[in-house]
């Protein structure tokens, strides 16, 4: 019961926070930027906590670290994009001020690609494709047996 109450209270707090951000910030894009940054910070905190609880040298820890780096670069992109919109860099300053944002998002996707390849390699090494086929065949045989017995 306590957990359900805490969840409801947390959802109410999130809704109130979102409402406050959208009321205080007139520009919708900047408001969405602040919300995105808030969720990004929370994701980084939770990922950091997860890394601390995972075994050193484990593949899951390595993937979580890669995920953390991706989150950091996506957060940097969100911060840069929000600042560029807030201070109107596109209109007032040289357009080269937008390039760091492109660098941040490119780095995030580069790490995603590297991590995806690592996951593919692990999937091939430890995959259960053959066992999954065998399990599927057993299930189909049981279904056919049930249908015949009716």
N, C-alpha and C. Protein backbone atom coordinates (compact mmCIF):
# COMPACT_ATOMS: atom_id res chain seq x y z
N UNK A 1 0.82 -1.19 0.00
CA UNK A 1 0.00 0.00 0.00
C UNK A 1 0.87 1.26 0.00
N UNK A 2 1.96 1.23 0.81
CA UNK A 2 2.85 2.38 0.88
C UNK A 2 3.47 2.68 -0.48
N UNK A 3 3.86 1.61 -1.18
CA UNK A 3 4.51 1.79 -2.47
C UNK A 3 3.55 2.42 -3.48
N UNK A 4 2.30 1.98 -3.49
CA UNK A 4 1.30 2.55 -4.39
C UNK A 4 1.06 4.01 -4.09
N UNK A 5 1.01 4.34 -2.81
CA UNK A 5 0.82 5.74 -2.40
C UNK A 5 2.01 6.59 -2.84
N UNK A 6 3.21 6.04 -2.68
CA UNK A 6 4.40 6.76 -3.11
C UNK A 6 4.43 6.99 -4.60
N UNK A 7 3.99 5.99 -5.36
CA UNK A 7 3.94 6.12 -6.81
C UNK A 7 2.96 7.20 -7.23
N UNK A 8 1.78 7.19 -6.62
CA UNK A 8 0.77 8.22 -6.93
C UNK A 8 1.30 9.60 -6.56
N UNK A 9 1.92 9.70 -5.39
CA UNK A 9 2.48 10.97 -4.95
C UNK A 9 3.58 11.44 -5.91
N UNK A 10 4.41 10.51 -6.37
CA UNK A 10 5.46 10.85 -7.33
C UNK A 10 4.89 11.34 -8.66
N UNK A 11 3.84 10.68 -9.14
CA UNK A 11 3.20 11.10 -10.39
C UNK A 11 2.58 12.48 -10.25
N UNK A 12 1.98 12.75 -9.10
CA UNK A 12 1.40 14.07 -8.86
C UNK A 12 2.51 15.13 -8.84
N UNK A 13 3.63 14.81 -8.20
CA UNK A 13 4.76 15.75 -8.15
C UNK A 13 5.30 16.02 -9.55
N UNK A 14 5.41 14.97 -10.37
CA UNK A 14 5.89 15.15 -11.74
C UNK A 14 4.93 16.03 -12.53
N UNK A 15 3.63 15.76 -12.41
CA UNK A 15 2.62 16.55 -13.13
C UNK A 15 2.67 18.01 -12.68
N UNK A 16 2.81 18.23 -11.37
CA UNK A 16 2.89 19.61 -10.86
C UNK A 16 4.14 20.30 -11.36
N UNK A 17 5.26 19.58 -11.39
CA UNK A 17 6.50 20.16 -11.89
C UNK A 17 6.41 20.51 -13.37
N UNK A 18 5.82 19.62 -14.15
CA UNK A 18 5.63 19.90 -15.58
C UNK A 18 4.73 21.11 -15.79
N UNK A 19 3.64 21.17 -15.04
CA UNK A 19 2.72 22.31 -15.15
C UNK A 19 3.44 23.61 -14.79
N UNK A 20 4.27 23.58 -13.75
CA UNK A 20 5.00 24.79 -13.35
C UNK A 20 5.98 25.22 -14.43
N UNK A 21 6.69 24.26 -15.02
CA UNK A 21 7.64 24.61 -16.07
C UNK A 21 6.93 25.24 -17.25
N UNK A 22 5.81 24.66 -17.68
CA UNK A 22 5.11 25.19 -18.84
C UNK A 22 4.43 26.52 -18.55
N UNK A 23 4.12 26.79 -17.28
CA UNK A 23 3.55 28.11 -16.93
C UNK A 23 4.63 29.17 -16.85
N UNK A 24 5.79 28.82 -16.30
CA UNK A 24 6.86 29.79 -16.13
C UNK A 24 7.56 30.12 -17.44
N UNK A 25 7.74 29.13 -18.28
CA UNK A 25 8.46 29.32 -19.53
C UNK A 25 7.44 29.46 -20.65
N UNK A 26 7.47 30.61 -21.29
CA UNK A 26 6.47 30.91 -22.32
C UNK A 26 6.73 30.12 -23.60
N UNK A 27 8.00 30.00 -23.99
CA UNK A 27 8.35 29.31 -25.22
C UNK A 27 8.26 27.80 -25.00
N UNK A 28 7.41 27.14 -25.75
CA UNK A 28 7.18 25.70 -25.58
C UNK A 28 8.46 24.90 -25.82
N UNK A 29 9.24 25.27 -26.82
CA UNK A 29 10.46 24.52 -27.12
C UNK A 29 11.46 24.59 -25.96
N UNK A 30 11.56 25.75 -25.32
CA UNK A 30 12.45 25.89 -24.17
C UNK A 30 11.90 25.08 -22.99
N UNK A 31 10.59 25.11 -22.80
CA UNK A 31 9.98 24.33 -21.71
C UNK A 31 10.23 22.84 -21.91
N UNK A 32 10.05 22.36 -23.13
CA UNK A 32 10.32 20.95 -23.43
C UNK A 32 11.80 20.66 -23.20
N UNK A 33 12.66 21.61 -23.54
CA UNK A 33 14.09 21.44 -23.29
C UNK A 33 14.39 21.26 -21.81
N UNK A 34 13.76 22.07 -20.96
CA UNK A 34 13.97 21.94 -19.51
C UNK A 34 13.47 20.59 -19.00
N UNK A 35 12.34 20.15 -19.50
CA UNK A 35 11.80 18.84 -19.09
C UNK A 35 12.75 17.73 -19.54
N UNK A 36 13.22 17.82 -20.77
CA UNK A 36 14.15 16.82 -21.29
C UNK A 36 15.43 16.78 -20.46
N UNK A 37 15.95 17.94 -20.12
CA UNK A 37 17.16 18.01 -19.30
C UNK A 37 16.91 17.39 -17.93
N UNK A 38 15.76 17.65 -17.34
CA UNK A 38 15.43 17.07 -16.03
C UNK A 38 15.41 15.55 -16.09
N UNK A 39 14.73 15.00 -17.09
CA UNK A 39 14.68 13.54 -17.22
C UNK A 39 16.07 12.97 -17.55
N UNK A 40 16.85 13.70 -18.32
CA UNK A 40 18.20 13.25 -18.64
C UNK A 40 19.08 13.17 -17.40
N UNK A 41 18.97 14.16 -16.53
CA UNK A 41 19.74 14.15 -15.28
C UNK A 41 19.32 12.97 -14.41
N UNK A 42 18.01 12.73 -14.32
CA UNK A 42 17.52 11.59 -13.54
C UNK A 42 18.03 10.27 -14.11
N UNK A 43 18.02 10.14 -15.43
CA UNK A 43 18.51 8.90 -16.06
C UNK A 43 20.00 8.71 -15.78
N UNK A 44 20.76 9.79 -15.79
CA UNK A 44 22.20 9.70 -15.50
C UNK A 44 22.42 9.28 -14.05
N UNK A 45 21.65 9.84 -13.14
CA UNK A 45 21.77 9.47 -11.73
C UNK A 45 21.49 7.98 -11.54
N UNK A 46 20.38 7.50 -12.11
CA UNK A 46 20.02 6.09 -11.96
C UNK A 46 21.04 5.17 -12.62
N UNK A 47 21.55 5.57 -13.79
CA UNK A 47 22.55 4.74 -14.46
C UNK A 47 23.84 4.68 -13.64
N UNK A 48 24.22 5.80 -13.05
CA UNK A 48 25.42 5.81 -12.20
C UNK A 48 25.24 4.90 -11.00
N UNK A 49 24.05 4.92 -10.42
CA UNK A 49 23.77 4.04 -9.28
C UNK A 49 23.81 2.57 -9.73
N UNK A 50 23.31 2.30 -10.91
CA UNK A 50 23.32 0.92 -11.43
C UNK A 50 24.75 0.44 -11.65
N UNK A 51 25.60 1.29 -12.17
CA UNK A 51 26.99 0.91 -12.41
C UNK A 51 27.66 0.50 -11.10
N UNK A 52 27.37 1.25 -10.05
CA UNK A 52 27.95 0.93 -8.75
C UNK A 52 27.52 -0.42 -8.20
N UNK A 53 26.36 -0.89 -8.62
CA UNK A 53 25.85 -2.16 -8.09
C UNK A 53 26.19 -3.36 -8.98
N UNK A 54 26.76 -3.12 -10.15
CA UNK A 54 27.08 -4.22 -11.07
C UNK A 54 28.52 -4.70 -10.86
N UNK A 55 28.76 -5.96 -11.14
CA UNK A 55 30.09 -6.56 -10.96
C UNK A 55 31.09 -5.94 -11.93
N UNK A 56 32.28 -5.63 -11.40
CA UNK A 56 33.34 -5.09 -12.25
C UNK A 56 33.73 -6.12 -13.29
N UNK A 57 33.91 -5.66 -14.51
CA UNK A 57 34.31 -6.54 -15.59
C UNK A 57 33.17 -7.26 -16.28
N UNK A 58 31.94 -7.12 -15.78
CA UNK A 58 30.81 -7.81 -16.41
C UNK A 58 30.39 -7.07 -17.67
N UNK A 59 29.82 -7.82 -18.61
CA UNK A 59 29.38 -7.20 -19.86
C UNK A 59 28.21 -6.25 -19.61
N UNK A 60 27.36 -6.58 -18.65
CA UNK A 60 26.24 -5.69 -18.33
C UNK A 60 26.74 -4.35 -17.80
N UNK A 61 27.79 -4.39 -16.99
CA UNK A 61 28.35 -3.14 -16.47
C UNK A 61 28.96 -2.32 -17.61
N UNK A 62 29.66 -3.00 -18.52
CA UNK A 62 30.26 -2.30 -19.67
C UNK A 62 29.17 -1.63 -20.52
N UNK A 63 28.07 -2.34 -20.75
CA UNK A 63 26.98 -1.77 -21.55
C UNK A 63 26.31 -0.62 -20.80
N UNK A 64 26.21 -0.74 -19.50
CA UNK A 64 25.62 0.34 -18.71
C UNK A 64 26.51 1.58 -18.75
N UNK A 65 27.82 1.38 -18.71
CA UNK A 65 28.74 2.51 -18.83
C UNK A 65 28.60 3.17 -20.20
N UNK A 66 28.53 2.35 -21.26
CA UNK A 66 28.32 2.91 -22.60
C UNK A 66 27.00 3.67 -22.67
N UNK A 67 25.96 3.10 -22.07
CA UNK A 67 24.66 3.76 -22.03
C UNK A 67 24.77 5.09 -21.30
N UNK A 68 25.53 5.12 -20.21
CA UNK A 68 25.73 6.35 -19.45
C UNK A 68 26.40 7.42 -20.32
N UNK A 69 27.42 7.02 -21.08
CA UNK A 69 28.08 7.98 -21.97
C UNK A 69 27.10 8.50 -23.02
N UNK A 70 26.27 7.63 -23.56
CA UNK A 70 25.25 8.07 -24.51
C UNK A 70 24.31 9.08 -23.87
N UNK A 71 23.87 8.77 -22.66
CA UNK A 71 22.99 9.69 -21.94
C UNK A 71 23.65 11.05 -21.74
N UNK A 72 24.93 11.03 -21.38
CA UNK A 72 25.64 12.28 -21.15
C UNK A 72 25.68 13.11 -22.43
N UNK A 73 26.00 12.48 -23.56
CA UNK A 73 26.06 13.22 -24.81
C UNK A 73 24.68 13.71 -25.26
N UNK A 74 23.65 12.90 -25.05
CA UNK A 74 22.29 13.35 -25.38
C UNK A 74 21.89 14.52 -24.48
N UNK A 75 22.27 14.44 -23.20
CA UNK A 75 21.98 15.53 -22.27
C UNK A 75 22.72 16.80 -22.69
N UNK A 76 24.00 16.66 -23.06
CA UNK A 76 24.75 17.83 -23.53
C UNK A 76 24.10 18.44 -24.76
N UNK A 77 23.64 17.58 -25.67
CA UNK A 77 22.92 18.09 -26.84
C UNK A 77 21.67 18.85 -26.42
N UNK A 78 20.91 18.28 -25.49
CA UNK A 78 19.67 18.93 -25.04
C UNK A 78 19.97 20.26 -24.37
N UNK A 79 21.01 20.30 -23.55
CA UNK A 79 21.39 21.56 -22.90
C UNK A 79 21.79 22.58 -23.95
N UNK A 80 22.64 22.17 -24.88
CA UNK A 80 23.11 23.09 -25.91
C UNK A 80 21.95 23.60 -26.77
N UNK A 81 21.06 22.70 -27.15
CA UNK A 81 19.91 23.08 -27.97
C UNK A 81 18.99 24.04 -27.20
N UNK A 82 18.75 23.75 -25.94
CA UNK A 82 17.89 24.62 -25.13
C UNK A 82 18.53 25.99 -24.95
N UNK A 83 19.83 26.02 -24.69
CA UNK A 83 20.52 27.31 -24.55
C UNK A 83 20.48 28.09 -25.86
N UNK A 84 20.67 27.39 -26.98
CA UNK A 84 20.65 28.10 -28.27
C UNK A 84 19.27 28.69 -28.54
N UNK A 85 18.23 28.00 -28.13
CA UNK A 85 16.87 28.53 -28.31
C UNK A 85 16.61 29.65 -27.31
N UNK A 86 17.04 29.47 -26.07
CA UNK A 86 16.80 30.45 -25.02
C UNK A 86 17.50 31.78 -25.32
N UNK A 87 18.75 31.70 -25.78
CA UNK A 87 19.52 32.91 -26.06
C UNK A 87 19.49 33.30 -27.53
N UNK A 88 18.69 32.61 -28.32
CA UNK A 88 18.49 32.91 -29.75
C UNK A 88 19.81 32.99 -30.51
N UNK A 89 20.69 32.01 -30.29
CA UNK A 89 21.98 32.00 -30.96
C UNK A 89 21.82 31.92 -32.46
N UNK A 90 20.79 31.25 -32.92
CA UNK A 90 20.59 31.08 -34.36
C UNK A 90 20.38 32.44 -35.04
N UNK A 91 19.67 33.32 -34.34
CA UNK A 91 19.35 34.62 -34.92
C UNK A 91 20.40 35.68 -34.61
N UNK A 92 21.01 35.61 -33.42
CA UNK A 92 21.88 36.70 -32.98
C UNK A 92 23.36 36.43 -33.12
N UNK A 93 23.76 35.18 -33.06
CA UNK A 93 25.17 34.83 -33.09
C UNK A 93 25.43 34.00 -34.35
N UNK A 94 26.68 33.84 -34.64
CA UNK A 94 27.06 33.04 -35.79
C UNK A 94 26.48 31.63 -35.69
N UNK A 95 26.10 31.09 -36.81
CA UNK A 95 25.48 29.77 -36.84
C UNK A 95 26.45 28.66 -36.42
N UNK A 96 27.73 28.97 -36.36
CA UNK A 96 28.72 27.99 -35.90
C UNK A 96 28.49 27.59 -34.45
N UNK A 97 27.72 28.39 -33.71
CA UNK A 97 27.40 28.06 -32.32
C UNK A 97 26.53 26.81 -32.24
N UNK A 98 25.93 26.40 -33.34
CA UNK A 98 25.09 25.20 -33.34
C UNK A 98 25.92 23.92 -33.51
N UNK A 99 27.15 24.04 -34.00
CA UNK A 99 27.96 22.86 -34.30
C UNK A 99 28.27 21.99 -33.08
N UNK A 100 28.56 22.56 -31.91
CA UNK A 100 28.79 21.67 -30.75
C UNK A 100 27.60 20.75 -30.48
N UNK A 101 26.39 21.23 -30.68
CA UNK A 101 25.21 20.38 -30.50
C UNK A 101 25.22 19.20 -31.45
N UNK A 102 25.60 19.47 -32.69
CA UNK A 102 25.70 18.38 -33.67
C UNK A 102 26.78 17.38 -33.27
N UNK A 103 27.88 17.89 -32.73
CA UNK A 103 28.95 17.01 -32.27
C UNK A 103 28.46 16.11 -31.14
N UNK A 104 27.72 16.69 -30.18
CA UNK A 104 27.22 15.91 -29.04
C UNK A 104 26.30 14.79 -29.49
N UNK A 105 25.37 15.09 -30.38
CA UNK A 105 24.41 14.06 -30.80
C UNK A 105 25.11 13.01 -31.68
N UNK A 106 26.10 13.44 -32.48
CA UNK A 106 26.86 12.49 -33.29
C UNK A 106 27.64 11.53 -32.41
N UNK A 107 28.26 12.05 -31.35
CA UNK A 107 29.00 11.20 -30.42
C UNK A 107 28.07 10.19 -29.75
N UNK A 108 26.87 10.64 -29.37
CA UNK A 108 25.90 9.73 -28.74
C UNK A 108 25.57 8.58 -29.68
N UNK A 109 25.28 8.90 -30.94
CA UNK A 109 24.93 7.84 -31.89
C UNK A 109 26.13 6.94 -32.20
N UNK A 110 27.33 7.49 -32.21
CA UNK A 110 28.52 6.68 -32.43
C UNK A 110 28.67 5.65 -31.30
N UNK A 111 28.46 6.08 -30.06
CA UNK A 111 28.54 5.15 -28.93
C UNK A 111 27.40 4.14 -29.01
N UNK A 112 26.21 4.57 -29.43
CA UNK A 112 25.10 3.62 -29.62
C UNK A 112 25.48 2.54 -30.64
N UNK A 113 26.11 2.94 -31.72
CA UNK A 113 26.51 1.97 -32.76
C UNK A 113 27.53 0.98 -32.20
N UNK A 114 28.53 1.49 -31.49
CA UNK A 114 29.55 0.61 -30.90
C UNK A 114 28.91 -0.37 -29.92
N UNK A 115 28.04 0.13 -29.07
CA UNK A 115 27.38 -0.71 -28.08
C UNK A 115 26.47 -1.73 -28.75
N UNK A 116 25.77 -1.32 -29.79
CA UNK A 116 24.90 -2.25 -30.52
C UNK A 116 25.71 -3.38 -31.12
N UNK A 117 26.88 -3.06 -31.64
CA UNK A 117 27.74 -4.11 -32.20
C UNK A 117 28.21 -5.07 -31.10
N UNK A 118 28.55 -4.51 -29.94
CA UNK A 118 28.96 -5.36 -28.81
C UNK A 118 27.82 -6.29 -28.40
N UNK A 119 26.61 -5.78 -28.37
CA UNK A 119 25.44 -6.59 -28.01
C UNK A 119 25.21 -7.68 -29.06
N UNK A 120 25.37 -7.33 -30.33
CA UNK A 120 25.24 -8.31 -31.41
C UNK A 120 26.26 -9.43 -31.24
N UNK A 121 27.49 -9.07 -30.93
CA UNK A 121 28.54 -10.06 -30.73
C UNK A 121 28.22 -10.98 -29.55
N UNK A 122 27.77 -10.40 -28.46
CA UNK A 122 27.40 -11.21 -27.29
C UNK A 122 26.20 -12.09 -27.62
N UNK A 123 25.24 -11.55 -28.38
CA UNK A 123 24.07 -12.33 -28.77
C UNK A 123 24.45 -13.55 -29.59
N UNK A 124 25.42 -13.38 -30.48
CA UNK A 124 25.87 -14.52 -31.29
C UNK A 124 26.63 -15.53 -30.43
N UNK A 125 27.40 -15.01 -29.48
CA UNK A 125 28.20 -15.89 -28.64
C UNK A 125 27.35 -16.66 -27.63
N UNK A 126 26.42 -15.96 -27.00
CA UNK A 126 25.62 -16.57 -25.94
C UNK A 126 24.16 -16.73 -26.31
N UNK A 127 23.84 -16.54 -27.57
CA UNK A 127 22.44 -16.58 -28.00
C UNK A 127 21.80 -17.94 -27.78
N UNK A 128 20.51 -17.94 -27.75
CA UNK A 128 19.75 -19.16 -27.50
C UNK A 128 18.82 -19.47 -28.68
N UNK A 129 19.27 -19.15 -29.88
CA UNK A 129 18.43 -19.34 -31.06
C UNK A 129 18.03 -20.81 -31.22
N UNK A 130 18.99 -21.71 -31.10
CA UNK A 130 18.70 -23.14 -31.28
C UNK A 130 17.76 -23.64 -30.19
N UNK A 131 18.02 -23.24 -28.94
CA UNK A 131 17.16 -23.67 -27.84
C UNK A 131 15.76 -23.10 -28.01
N UNK A 132 15.67 -21.88 -28.50
CA UNK A 132 14.35 -21.26 -28.71
C UNK A 132 13.56 -22.05 -29.76
N UNK A 133 14.23 -22.51 -30.81
CA UNK A 133 13.55 -23.31 -31.83
C UNK A 133 13.04 -24.62 -31.24
N UNK A 134 13.87 -25.24 -30.41
CA UNK A 134 13.47 -26.50 -29.79
C UNK A 134 12.28 -26.30 -28.85
N UNK A 135 12.31 -25.23 -28.08
CA UNK A 135 11.20 -24.93 -27.17
C UNK A 135 9.92 -24.68 -27.97
N UNK A 136 10.04 -23.96 -29.06
CA UNK A 136 8.88 -23.68 -29.91
C UNK A 136 8.30 -24.98 -30.46
N UNK A 137 9.16 -25.88 -30.90
CA UNK A 137 8.68 -27.17 -31.42
C UNK A 137 7.96 -27.97 -30.35
N UNK A 138 8.48 -27.99 -29.14
CA UNK A 138 7.84 -28.71 -28.04
C UNK A 138 6.47 -28.12 -27.75
N UNK A 139 6.37 -26.80 -27.73
CA UNK A 139 5.08 -26.14 -27.47
C UNK A 139 4.08 -26.47 -28.56
N UNK A 140 4.52 -26.44 -29.82
CA UNK A 140 3.62 -26.76 -30.93
C UNK A 140 3.14 -28.21 -30.85
N UNK A 141 4.03 -29.13 -30.47
CA UNK A 141 3.64 -30.53 -30.33
C UNK A 141 2.60 -30.69 -29.23
N UNK A 142 2.78 -29.98 -28.12
CA UNK A 142 1.81 -30.06 -27.02
C UNK A 142 0.45 -29.50 -27.45
N UNK A 143 0.46 -28.42 -28.21
CA UNK A 143 -0.80 -27.84 -28.70
C UNK A 143 -1.52 -28.82 -29.61
N UNK A 144 -0.77 -29.45 -30.51
CA UNK A 144 -1.37 -30.42 -31.43
C UNK A 144 -1.93 -31.61 -30.66
N UNK A 145 -1.22 -32.04 -29.64
CA UNK A 145 -1.68 -33.15 -28.81
C UNK A 145 -2.99 -32.81 -28.12
N UNK A 146 -3.09 -31.58 -27.60
CA UNK A 146 -4.33 -31.14 -26.94
C UNK A 146 -5.49 -31.10 -27.92
N UNK A 147 -5.23 -30.61 -29.12
CA UNK A 147 -6.29 -30.52 -30.13
C UNK A 147 -6.78 -31.92 -30.52
N UNK A 148 -5.88 -32.87 -30.62
CA UNK A 148 -6.27 -34.25 -30.98
C UNK A 148 -7.08 -34.91 -29.87
N UNK A 149 -6.75 -34.58 -28.63
CA UNK A 149 -7.45 -35.23 -27.51
C UNK A 149 -8.86 -34.66 -27.30
N UNK A 150 -9.20 -33.59 -27.93
CA UNK A 150 -10.54 -33.00 -27.79
C UNK A 150 -11.51 -33.74 -28.60
